[in-house]
PDB file of C-alpha atoms in Angstrom:
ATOM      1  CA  UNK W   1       7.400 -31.696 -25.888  1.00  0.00           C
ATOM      2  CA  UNK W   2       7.828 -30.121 -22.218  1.00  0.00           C
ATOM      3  CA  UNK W   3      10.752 -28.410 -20.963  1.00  0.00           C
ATOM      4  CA  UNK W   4      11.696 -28.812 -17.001  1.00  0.00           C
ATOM      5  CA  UNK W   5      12.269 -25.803 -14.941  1.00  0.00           C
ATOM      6  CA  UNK W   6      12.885 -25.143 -10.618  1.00  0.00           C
ATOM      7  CA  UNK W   7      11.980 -22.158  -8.701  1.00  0.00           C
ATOM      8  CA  UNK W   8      14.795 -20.369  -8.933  1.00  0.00           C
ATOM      9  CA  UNK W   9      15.369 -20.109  -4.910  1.00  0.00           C
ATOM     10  CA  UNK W  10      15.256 -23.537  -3.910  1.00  0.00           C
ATOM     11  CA  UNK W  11      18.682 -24.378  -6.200  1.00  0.00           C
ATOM     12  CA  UNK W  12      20.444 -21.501  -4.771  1.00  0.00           C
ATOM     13  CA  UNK W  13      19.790 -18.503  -2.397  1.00  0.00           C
ATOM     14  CA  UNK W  14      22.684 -16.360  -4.126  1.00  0.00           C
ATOM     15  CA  UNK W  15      21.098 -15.741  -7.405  1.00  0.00           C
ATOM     16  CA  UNK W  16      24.164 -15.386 -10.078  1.00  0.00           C
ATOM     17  CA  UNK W  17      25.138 -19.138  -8.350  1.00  0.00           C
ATOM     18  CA  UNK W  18      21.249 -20.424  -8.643  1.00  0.00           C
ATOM     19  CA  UNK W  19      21.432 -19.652 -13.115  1.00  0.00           C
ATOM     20  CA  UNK W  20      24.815 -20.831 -13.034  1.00  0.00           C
ATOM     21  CA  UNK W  21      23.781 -24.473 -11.577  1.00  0.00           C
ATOM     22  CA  UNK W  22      20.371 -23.836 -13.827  1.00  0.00           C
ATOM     23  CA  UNK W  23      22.396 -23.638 -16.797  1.00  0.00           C
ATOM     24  CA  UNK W  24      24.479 -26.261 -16.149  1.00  0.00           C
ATOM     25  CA  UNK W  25      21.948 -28.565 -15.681  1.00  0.00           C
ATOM     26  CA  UNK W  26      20.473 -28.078 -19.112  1.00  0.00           C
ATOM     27  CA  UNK W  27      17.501 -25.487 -17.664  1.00  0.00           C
ATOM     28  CA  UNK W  28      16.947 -23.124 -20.702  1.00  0.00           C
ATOM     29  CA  UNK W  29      13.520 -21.548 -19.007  1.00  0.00           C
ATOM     30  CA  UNK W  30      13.066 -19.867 -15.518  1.00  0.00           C
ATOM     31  CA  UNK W  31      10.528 -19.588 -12.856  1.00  0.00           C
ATOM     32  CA  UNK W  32      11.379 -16.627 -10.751  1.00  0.00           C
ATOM     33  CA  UNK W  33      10.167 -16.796  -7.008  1.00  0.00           C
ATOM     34  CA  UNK W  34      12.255 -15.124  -4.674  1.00  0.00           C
ATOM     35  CA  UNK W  35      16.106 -15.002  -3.881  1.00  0.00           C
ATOM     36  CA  UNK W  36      16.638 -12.483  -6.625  1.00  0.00           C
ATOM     37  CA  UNK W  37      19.729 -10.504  -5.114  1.00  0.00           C
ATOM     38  CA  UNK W  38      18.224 -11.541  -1.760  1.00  0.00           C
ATOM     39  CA  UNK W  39      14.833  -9.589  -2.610  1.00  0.00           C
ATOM     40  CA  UNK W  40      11.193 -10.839  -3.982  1.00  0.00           C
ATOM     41  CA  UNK W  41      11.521  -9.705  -7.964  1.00  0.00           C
ATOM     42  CA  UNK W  42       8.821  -6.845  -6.985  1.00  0.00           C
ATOM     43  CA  UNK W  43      10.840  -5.149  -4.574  1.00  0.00           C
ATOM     44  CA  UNK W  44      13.988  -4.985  -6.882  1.00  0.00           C
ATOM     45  CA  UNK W  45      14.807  -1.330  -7.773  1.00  0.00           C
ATOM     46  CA  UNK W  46      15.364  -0.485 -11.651  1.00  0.00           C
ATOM     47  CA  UNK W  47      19.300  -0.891 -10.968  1.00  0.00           C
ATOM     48  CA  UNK W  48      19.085  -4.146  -9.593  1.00  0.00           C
ATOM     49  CA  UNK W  49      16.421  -5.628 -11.825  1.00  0.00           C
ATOM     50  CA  UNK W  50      18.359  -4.346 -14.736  1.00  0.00           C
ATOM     51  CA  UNK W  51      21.051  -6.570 -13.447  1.00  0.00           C
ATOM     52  CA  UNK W  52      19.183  -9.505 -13.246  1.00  0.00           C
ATOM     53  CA  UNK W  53      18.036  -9.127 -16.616  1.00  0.00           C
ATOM     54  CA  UNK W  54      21.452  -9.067 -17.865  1.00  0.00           C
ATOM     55  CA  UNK W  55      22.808 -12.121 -15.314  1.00  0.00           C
ATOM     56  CA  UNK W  56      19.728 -13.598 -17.083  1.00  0.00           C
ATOM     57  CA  UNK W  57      20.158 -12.371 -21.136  1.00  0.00           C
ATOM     58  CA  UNK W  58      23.869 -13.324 -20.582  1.00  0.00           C
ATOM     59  CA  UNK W  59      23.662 -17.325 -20.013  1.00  0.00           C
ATOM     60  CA  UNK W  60      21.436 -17.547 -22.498  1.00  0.00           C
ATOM     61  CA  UNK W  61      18.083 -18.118 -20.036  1.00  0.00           C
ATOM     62  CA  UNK W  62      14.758 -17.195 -20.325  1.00  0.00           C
ATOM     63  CA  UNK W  63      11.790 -16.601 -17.949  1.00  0.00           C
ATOM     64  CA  UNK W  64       8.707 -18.545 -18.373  1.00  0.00           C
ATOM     65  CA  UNK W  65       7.263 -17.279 -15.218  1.00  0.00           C
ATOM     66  CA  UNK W  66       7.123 -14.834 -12.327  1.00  0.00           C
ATOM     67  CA  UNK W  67       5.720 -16.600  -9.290  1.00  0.00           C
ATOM     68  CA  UNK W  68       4.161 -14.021  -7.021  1.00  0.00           C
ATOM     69  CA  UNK W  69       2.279 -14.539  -4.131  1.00  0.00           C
ATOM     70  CA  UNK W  70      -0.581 -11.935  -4.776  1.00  0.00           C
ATOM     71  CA  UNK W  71      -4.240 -13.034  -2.897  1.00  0.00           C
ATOM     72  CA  UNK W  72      -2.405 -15.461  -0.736  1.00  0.00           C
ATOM     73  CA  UNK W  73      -3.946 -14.377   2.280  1.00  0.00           C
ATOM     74  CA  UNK W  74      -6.470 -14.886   5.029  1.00  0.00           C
ATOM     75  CA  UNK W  75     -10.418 -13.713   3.634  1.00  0.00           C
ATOM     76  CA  UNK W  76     -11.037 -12.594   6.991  1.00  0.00           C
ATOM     77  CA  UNK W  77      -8.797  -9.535   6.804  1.00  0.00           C
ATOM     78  CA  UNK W  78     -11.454  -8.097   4.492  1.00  0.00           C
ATOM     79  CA  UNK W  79     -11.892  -6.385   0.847  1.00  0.00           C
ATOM     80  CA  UNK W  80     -10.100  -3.516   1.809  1.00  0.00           C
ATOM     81  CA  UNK W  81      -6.843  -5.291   2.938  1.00  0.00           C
ATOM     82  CA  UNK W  82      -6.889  -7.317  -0.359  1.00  0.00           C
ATOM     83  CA  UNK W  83      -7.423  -4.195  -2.746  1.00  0.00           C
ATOM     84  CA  UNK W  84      -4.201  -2.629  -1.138  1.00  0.00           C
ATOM     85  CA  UNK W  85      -1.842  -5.226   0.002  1.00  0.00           C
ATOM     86  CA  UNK W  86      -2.504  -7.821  -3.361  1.00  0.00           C
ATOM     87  CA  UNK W  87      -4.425  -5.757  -6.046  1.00  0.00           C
ATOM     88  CA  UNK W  88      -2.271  -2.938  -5.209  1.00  0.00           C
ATOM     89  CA  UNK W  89       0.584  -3.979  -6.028  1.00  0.00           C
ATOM     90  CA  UNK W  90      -0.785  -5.605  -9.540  1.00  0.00           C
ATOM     91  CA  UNK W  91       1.077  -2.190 -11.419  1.00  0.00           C
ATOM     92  CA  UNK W  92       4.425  -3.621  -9.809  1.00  0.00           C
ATOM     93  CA  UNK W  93       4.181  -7.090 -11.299  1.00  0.00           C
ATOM     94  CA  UNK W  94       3.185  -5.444 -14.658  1.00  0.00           C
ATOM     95  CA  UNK W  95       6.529  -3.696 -14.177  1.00  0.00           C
ATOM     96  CA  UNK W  96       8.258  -6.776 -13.312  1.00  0.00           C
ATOM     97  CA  UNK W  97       6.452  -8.882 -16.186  1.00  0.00           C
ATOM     98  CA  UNK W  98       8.108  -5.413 -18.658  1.00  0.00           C
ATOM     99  CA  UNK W  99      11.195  -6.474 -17.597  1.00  0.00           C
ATOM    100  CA  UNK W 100      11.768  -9.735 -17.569  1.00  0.00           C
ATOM    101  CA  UNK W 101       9.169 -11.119 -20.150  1.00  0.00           C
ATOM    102  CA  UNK W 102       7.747 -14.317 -18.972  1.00  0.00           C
ATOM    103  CA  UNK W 103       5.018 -16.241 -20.430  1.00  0.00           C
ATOM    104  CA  UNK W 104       3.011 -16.173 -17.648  1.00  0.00           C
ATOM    105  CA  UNK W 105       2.543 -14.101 -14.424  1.00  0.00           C
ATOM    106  CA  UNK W 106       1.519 -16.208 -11.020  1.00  0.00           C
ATOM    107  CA  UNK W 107      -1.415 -15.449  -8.511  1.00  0.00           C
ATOM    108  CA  UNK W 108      -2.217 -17.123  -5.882  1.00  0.00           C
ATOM    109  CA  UNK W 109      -5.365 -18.854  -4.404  1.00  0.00           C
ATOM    110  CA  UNK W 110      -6.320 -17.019  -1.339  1.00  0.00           C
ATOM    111  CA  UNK W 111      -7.731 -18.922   1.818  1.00  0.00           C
ATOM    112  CA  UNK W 112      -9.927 -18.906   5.359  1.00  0.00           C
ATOM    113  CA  UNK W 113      -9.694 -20.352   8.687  1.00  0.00           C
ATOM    114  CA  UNK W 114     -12.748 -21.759   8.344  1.00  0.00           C
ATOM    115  CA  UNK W 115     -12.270 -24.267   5.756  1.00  0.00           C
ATOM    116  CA  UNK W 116     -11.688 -27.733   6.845  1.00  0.00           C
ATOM    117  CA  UNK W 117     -15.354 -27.121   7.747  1.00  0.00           C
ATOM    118  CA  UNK W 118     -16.738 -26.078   4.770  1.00  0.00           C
ATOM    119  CA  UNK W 119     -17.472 -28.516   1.943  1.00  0.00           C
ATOM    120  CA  UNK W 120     -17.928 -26.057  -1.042  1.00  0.00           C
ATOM    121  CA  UNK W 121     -15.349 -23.007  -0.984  1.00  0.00           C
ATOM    122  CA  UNK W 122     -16.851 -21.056  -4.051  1.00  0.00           C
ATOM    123  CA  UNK W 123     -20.250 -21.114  -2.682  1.00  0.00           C
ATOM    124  CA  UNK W 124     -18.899 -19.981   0.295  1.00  0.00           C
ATOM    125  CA  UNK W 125     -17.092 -16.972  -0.859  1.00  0.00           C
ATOM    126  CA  UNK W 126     -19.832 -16.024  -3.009  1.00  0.00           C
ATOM    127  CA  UNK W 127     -22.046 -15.975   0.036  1.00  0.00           C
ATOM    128  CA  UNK W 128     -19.288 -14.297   2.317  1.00  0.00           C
ATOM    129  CA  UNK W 129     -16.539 -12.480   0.190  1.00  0.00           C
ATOM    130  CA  UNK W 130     -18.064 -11.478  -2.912  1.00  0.00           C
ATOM    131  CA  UNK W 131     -15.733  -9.325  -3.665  1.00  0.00           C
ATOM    132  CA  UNK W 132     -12.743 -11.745  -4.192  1.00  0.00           C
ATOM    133  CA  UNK W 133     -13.818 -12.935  -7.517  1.00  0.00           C
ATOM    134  CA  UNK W 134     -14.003  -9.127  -8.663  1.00  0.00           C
ATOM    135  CA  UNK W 135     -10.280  -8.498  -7.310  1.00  0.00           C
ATOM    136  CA  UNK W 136      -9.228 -11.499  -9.256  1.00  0.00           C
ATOM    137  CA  UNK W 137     -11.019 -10.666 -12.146  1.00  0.00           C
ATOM    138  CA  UNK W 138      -9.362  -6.529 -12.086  1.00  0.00           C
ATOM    139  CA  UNK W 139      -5.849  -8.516 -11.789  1.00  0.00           C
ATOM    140  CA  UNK W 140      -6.406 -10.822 -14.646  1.00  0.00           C
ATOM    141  CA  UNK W 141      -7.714  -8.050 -17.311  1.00  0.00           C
ATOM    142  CA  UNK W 142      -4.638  -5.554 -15.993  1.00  0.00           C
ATOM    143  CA  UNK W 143      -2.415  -8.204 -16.345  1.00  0.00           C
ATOM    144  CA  UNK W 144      -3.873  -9.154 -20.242  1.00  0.00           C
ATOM    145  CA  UNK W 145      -4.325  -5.298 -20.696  1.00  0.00           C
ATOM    146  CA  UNK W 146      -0.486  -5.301 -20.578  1.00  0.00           C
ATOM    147  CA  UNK W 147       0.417  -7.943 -22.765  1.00  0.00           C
ATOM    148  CA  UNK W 148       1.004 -10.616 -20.463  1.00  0.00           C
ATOM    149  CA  UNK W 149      -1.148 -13.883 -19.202  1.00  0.00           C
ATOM    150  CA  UNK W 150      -1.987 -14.694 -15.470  1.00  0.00           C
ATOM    151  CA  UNK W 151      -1.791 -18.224 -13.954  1.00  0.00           C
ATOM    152  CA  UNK W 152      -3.646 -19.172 -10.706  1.00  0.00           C
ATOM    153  CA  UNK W 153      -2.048 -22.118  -8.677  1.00  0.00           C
ATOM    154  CA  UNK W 154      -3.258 -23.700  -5.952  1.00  0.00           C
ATOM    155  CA  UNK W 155      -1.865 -23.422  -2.782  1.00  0.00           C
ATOM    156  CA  UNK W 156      -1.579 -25.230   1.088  1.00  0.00           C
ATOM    157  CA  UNK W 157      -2.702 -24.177   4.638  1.00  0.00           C
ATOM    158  CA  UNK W 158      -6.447 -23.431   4.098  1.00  0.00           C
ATOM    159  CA  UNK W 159      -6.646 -22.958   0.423  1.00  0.00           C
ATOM    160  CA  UNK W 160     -10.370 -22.097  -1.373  1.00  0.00           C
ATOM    161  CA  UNK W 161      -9.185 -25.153  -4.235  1.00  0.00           C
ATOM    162  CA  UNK W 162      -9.268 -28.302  -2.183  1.00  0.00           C
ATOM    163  CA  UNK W 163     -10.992 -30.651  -5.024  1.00  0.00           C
ATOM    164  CA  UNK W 164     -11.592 -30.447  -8.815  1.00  0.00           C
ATOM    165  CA  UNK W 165     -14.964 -29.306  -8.640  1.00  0.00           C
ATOM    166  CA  UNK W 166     -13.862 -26.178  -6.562  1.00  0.00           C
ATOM    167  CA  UNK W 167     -11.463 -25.392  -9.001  1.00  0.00           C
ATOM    168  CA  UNK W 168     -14.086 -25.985 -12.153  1.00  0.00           C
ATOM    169  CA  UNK W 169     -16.346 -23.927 -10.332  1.00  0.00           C
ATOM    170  CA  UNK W 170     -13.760 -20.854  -9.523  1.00  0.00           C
ATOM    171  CA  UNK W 171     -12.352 -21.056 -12.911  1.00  0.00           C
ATOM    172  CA  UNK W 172     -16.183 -20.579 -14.349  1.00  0.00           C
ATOM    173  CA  UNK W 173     -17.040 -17.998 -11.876  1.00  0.00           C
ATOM    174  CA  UNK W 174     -13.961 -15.846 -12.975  1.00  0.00           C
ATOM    175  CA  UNK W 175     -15.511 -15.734 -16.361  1.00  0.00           C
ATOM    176  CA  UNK W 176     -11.943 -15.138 -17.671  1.00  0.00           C
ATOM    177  CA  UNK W 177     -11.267 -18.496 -19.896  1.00  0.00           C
ATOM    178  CA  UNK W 178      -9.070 -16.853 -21.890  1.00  0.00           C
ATOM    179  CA  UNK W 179      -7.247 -14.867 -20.167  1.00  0.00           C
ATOM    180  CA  UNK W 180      -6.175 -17.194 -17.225  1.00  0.00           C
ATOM    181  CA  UNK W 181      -4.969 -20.629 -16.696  1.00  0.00           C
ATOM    182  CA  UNK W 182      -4.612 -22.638 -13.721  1.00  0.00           C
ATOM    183  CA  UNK W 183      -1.336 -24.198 -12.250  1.00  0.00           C
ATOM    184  CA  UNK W 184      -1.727 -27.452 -11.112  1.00  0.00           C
ATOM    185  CA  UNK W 185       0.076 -28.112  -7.659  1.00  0.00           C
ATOM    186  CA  UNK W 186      -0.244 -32.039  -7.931  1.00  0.00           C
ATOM    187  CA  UNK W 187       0.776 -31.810  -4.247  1.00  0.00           C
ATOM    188  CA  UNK W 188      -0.650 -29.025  -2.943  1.00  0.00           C
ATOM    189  CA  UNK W 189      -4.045 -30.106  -4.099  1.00  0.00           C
ATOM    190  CA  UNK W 190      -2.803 -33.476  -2.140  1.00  0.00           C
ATOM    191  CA  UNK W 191      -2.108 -31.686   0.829  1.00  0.00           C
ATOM    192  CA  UNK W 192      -5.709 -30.080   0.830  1.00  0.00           C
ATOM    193  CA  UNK W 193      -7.437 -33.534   0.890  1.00  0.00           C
ATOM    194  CA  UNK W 194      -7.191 -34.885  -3.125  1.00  0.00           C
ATOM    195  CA  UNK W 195      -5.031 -38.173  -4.037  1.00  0.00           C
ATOM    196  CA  UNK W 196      -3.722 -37.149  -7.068  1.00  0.00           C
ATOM    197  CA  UNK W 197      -5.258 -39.627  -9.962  1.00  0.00           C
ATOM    198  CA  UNK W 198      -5.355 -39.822 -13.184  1.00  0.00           C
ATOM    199  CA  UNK W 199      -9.404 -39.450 -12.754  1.00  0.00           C
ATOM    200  CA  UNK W 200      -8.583 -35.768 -10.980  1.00  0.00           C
ATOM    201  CA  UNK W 201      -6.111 -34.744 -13.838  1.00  0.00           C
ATOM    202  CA  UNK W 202      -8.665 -35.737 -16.350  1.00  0.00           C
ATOM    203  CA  UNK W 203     -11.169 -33.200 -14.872  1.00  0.00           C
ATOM    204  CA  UNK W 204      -8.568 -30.300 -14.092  1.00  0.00           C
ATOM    205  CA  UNK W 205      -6.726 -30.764 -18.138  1.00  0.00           C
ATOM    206  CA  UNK W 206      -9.091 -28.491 -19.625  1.00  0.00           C
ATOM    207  CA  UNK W 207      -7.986 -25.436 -17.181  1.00  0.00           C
ATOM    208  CA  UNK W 208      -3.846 -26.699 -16.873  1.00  0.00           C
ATOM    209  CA  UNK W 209      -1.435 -24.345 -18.404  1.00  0.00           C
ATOM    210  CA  UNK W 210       1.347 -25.030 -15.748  1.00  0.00           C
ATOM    211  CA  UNK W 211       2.505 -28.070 -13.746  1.00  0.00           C
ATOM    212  CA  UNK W 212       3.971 -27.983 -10.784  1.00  0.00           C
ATOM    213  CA  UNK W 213       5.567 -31.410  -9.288  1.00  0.00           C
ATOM    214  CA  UNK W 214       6.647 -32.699  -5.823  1.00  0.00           C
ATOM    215  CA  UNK W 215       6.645 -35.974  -4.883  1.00  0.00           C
ATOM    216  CA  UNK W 216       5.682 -37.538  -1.497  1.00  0.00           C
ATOM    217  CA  UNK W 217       4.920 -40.617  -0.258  1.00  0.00           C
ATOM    218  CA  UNK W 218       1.824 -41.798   1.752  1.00  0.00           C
ATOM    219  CA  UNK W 219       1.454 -43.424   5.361  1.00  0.00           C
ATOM    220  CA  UNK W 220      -0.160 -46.264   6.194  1.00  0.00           C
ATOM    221  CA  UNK W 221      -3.188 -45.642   4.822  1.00  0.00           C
ATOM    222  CA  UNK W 222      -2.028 -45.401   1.231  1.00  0.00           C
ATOM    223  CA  UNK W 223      -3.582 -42.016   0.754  1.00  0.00           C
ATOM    224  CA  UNK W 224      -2.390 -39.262   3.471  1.00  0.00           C
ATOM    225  CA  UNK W 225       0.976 -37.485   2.702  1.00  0.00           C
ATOM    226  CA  UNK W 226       3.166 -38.450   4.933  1.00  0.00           C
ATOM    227  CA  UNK W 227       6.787 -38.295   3.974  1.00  0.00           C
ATOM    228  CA  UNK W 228       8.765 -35.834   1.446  1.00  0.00           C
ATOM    229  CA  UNK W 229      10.680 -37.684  -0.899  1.00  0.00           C
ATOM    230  CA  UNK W 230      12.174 -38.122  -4.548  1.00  0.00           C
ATOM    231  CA  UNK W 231       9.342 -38.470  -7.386  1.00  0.00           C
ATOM    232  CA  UNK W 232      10.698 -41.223  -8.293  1.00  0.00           C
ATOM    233  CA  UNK W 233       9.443 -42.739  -4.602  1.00  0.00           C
ATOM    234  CA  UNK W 234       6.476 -40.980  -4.760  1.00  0.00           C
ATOM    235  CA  UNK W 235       2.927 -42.545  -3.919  1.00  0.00           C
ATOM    236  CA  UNK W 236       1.574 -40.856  -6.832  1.00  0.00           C
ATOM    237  CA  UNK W 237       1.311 -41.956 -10.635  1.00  0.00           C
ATOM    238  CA  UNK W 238       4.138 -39.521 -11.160  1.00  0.00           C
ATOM    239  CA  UNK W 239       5.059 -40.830 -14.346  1.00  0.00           C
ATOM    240  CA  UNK W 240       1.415 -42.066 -16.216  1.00  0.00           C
ATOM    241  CA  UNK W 241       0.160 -38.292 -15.382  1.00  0.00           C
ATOM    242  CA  UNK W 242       3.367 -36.316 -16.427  1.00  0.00           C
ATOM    243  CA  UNK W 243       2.901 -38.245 -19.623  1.00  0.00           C
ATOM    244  CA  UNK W 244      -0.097 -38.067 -20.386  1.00  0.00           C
ATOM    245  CA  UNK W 245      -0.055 -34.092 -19.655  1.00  0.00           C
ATOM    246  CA  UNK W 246       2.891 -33.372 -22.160  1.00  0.00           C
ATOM    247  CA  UNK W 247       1.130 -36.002 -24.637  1.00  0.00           C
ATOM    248  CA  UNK W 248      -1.819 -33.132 -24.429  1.00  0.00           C
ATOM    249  CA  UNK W 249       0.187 -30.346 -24.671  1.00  0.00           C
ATOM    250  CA  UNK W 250      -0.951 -28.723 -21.593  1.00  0.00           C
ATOM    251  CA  UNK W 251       1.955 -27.348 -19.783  1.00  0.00           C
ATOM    252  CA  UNK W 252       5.450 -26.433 -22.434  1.00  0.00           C
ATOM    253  CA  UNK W 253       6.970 -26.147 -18.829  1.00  0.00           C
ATOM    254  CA  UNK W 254       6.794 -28.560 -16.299  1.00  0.00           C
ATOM    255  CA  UNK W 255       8.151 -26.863 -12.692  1.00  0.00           C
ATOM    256  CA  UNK W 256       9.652 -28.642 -10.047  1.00  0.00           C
ATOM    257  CA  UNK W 257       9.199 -27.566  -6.092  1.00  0.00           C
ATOM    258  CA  UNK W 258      10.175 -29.243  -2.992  1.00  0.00           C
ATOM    259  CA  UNK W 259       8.649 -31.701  -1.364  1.00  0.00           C
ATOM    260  CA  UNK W 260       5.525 -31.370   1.381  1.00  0.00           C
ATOM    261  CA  UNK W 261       6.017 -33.869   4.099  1.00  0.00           C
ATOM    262  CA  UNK W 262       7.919 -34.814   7.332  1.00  0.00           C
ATOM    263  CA  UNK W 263      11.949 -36.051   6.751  1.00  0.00           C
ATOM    264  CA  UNK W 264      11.782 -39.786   6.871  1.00  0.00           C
ATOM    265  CA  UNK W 265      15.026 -41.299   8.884  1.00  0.00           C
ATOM    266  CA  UNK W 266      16.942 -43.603   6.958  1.00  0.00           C
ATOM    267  CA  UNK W 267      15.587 -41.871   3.637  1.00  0.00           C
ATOM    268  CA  UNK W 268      18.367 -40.275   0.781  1.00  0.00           C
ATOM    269  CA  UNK W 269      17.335 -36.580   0.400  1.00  0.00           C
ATOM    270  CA  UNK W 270      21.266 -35.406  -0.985  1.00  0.00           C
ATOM    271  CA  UNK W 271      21.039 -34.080  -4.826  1.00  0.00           C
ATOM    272  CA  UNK W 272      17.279 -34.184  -4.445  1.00  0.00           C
ATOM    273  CA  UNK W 273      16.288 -31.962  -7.001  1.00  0.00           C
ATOM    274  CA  UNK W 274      18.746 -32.746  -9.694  1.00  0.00           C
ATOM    275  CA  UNK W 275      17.654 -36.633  -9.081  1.00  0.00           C
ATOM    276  CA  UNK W 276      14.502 -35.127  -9.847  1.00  0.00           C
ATOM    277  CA  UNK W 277      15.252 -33.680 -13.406  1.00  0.00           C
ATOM    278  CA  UNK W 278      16.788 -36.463 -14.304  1.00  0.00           C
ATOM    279  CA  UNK W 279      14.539 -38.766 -13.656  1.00  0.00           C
ATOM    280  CA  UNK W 280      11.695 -36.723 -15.866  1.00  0.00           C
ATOM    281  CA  UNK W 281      14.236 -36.491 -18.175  1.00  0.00           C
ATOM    282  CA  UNK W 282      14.836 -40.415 -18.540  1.00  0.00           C
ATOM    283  CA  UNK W 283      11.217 -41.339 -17.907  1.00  0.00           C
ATOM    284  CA  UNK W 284       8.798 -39.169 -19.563  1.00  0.00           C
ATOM    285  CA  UNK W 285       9.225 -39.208 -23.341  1.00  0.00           C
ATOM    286  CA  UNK W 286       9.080 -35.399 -24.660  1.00  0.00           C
ATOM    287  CA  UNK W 287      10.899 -34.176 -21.656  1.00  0.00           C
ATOM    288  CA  UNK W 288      13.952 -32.180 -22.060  1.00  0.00           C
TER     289      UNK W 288
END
């Protein structure tokens, strides 16, 4: 059994509307990103958090998680800027996490210019930025230290997790198996170079503890993203994969996001993510 959720700012940017349409849509579990009274949740001051709480508490919503964007930055800008601008500001998504009680907290991958050039990222960081894996690994046991769970997703735009084996190998090298899981962008990990398959879920099910869905459709040669579009249209085994992942038990919330890809003329993008509930709703048994 998997419950669907949407980041919260890509249903509505006023935030009292974006729960109302949630909740009226049969969404019972939130993933917080941004558009919270027109602020990131970690920039919210205790009065205006408090409200959100309470627009939250009174529909009768939870939050599964709180999507930050902590270590999404360029390597290049060195250990210093990372233990500032991202580890720094760990304590405030603690506070966050306090308030609004998620079951899981989001990091980010981080990235470098130079990576469409190199073929094996964590090698590569261990021989350049060694520190990174002992920022993540500080976040991780603050964030467990305080009662909550981290989640690492993969991300676009010169991301270290381009392939499974990068992400096998980061997830080892954290040495933190239980007290992170990754979030598996089926797109994003697209985007970076990786057809999604059912061969590439297989290898990434043992580290999946969120899902995150787009669809997309290819070009001409079957495998580049090329268009945004429904899931329903996508070029992906949309359906065999989200099955099989809530017939594991790997996710209890699947997420939906918008789509990656250029706006294809002639194509129907109006209701596009409530045409995308419903159709996991209708097509993947266990899907509420």
């Amino acid at each position: 059994m998997a419950t669907v959720t949407i980041l919260n700012d890509i249903v509505h940017a006023d935030f009292p509307t974006s729960l109302d349409i949630q909740k009226a849509w049969g969404i019972e579990q939130l993933d917080l990103r941004g558009a919270v009274f027109g602020k990131s949740f970690l920039d919210l001051d205790e009065n205006e958090a408090g409200a959100a709480v309470e627009a939250i508490r009174s529909r009768g919503l939870l939050v599964y998680c709180l999507s930050s964007g902590l270590f999404f930055d360029d390597l290049e800008k060195g250990e210093a800027h990372f233990r500032e601008s991202h580890l720094g500001q760990v304590d405030r998504l603690i506070e966050a996490a306090n308030r609004f009680k998620p079951k899981v907290v989001r990091l980010l991958s981080a990235r470098f210019a130079e990576r469409a050039s190199v073929p094996d990222s964590v090698a590569y960081i261990a021989e350049r930025y060694p520190w990174l894996l002992a920022l993540y690994r500080e976040a991780i046991d603050r964030i467990r230290a305080a009662g909550h769970r981290a989640t690492i997703e993969n991300e676009v735009h010169n991301c270290i997790l381009s392939k499974p084996r990068e992400i096998i190998d980061f997830f080892d090298a954290l040495e933190r198996k239980d007290g992170v899981t990754f979030t598996y962008d089926v797109q994003n990990l697209w985007v970076m170079g990786t057809f999604p398959t059912m061969d590439v879920y297989r290898e990434l099910a043992p580290l999946i503890g969120y899902y995150h869905l787009k669809g997309g459709m290819a070009g001409e040669d079957g495998k580049t993203l090329q268009w945004s579009s429904s899931l329903e249209d996508a070029s992906w085994p949309v359906v065999d994969m989200t099955a099989r992942l809530v017939e594991d038990g790997r996710s209890p919330v699947i997420c939906l996001n918008p789509s990656h890809g250029a706006l294809k003329d002639g194509y129907d993008y109006r209701d596009l993510h409530k045409r995308n509930l419903d159709f996991l709703r209708e097509r993947i048994p266990g899907v509420r």
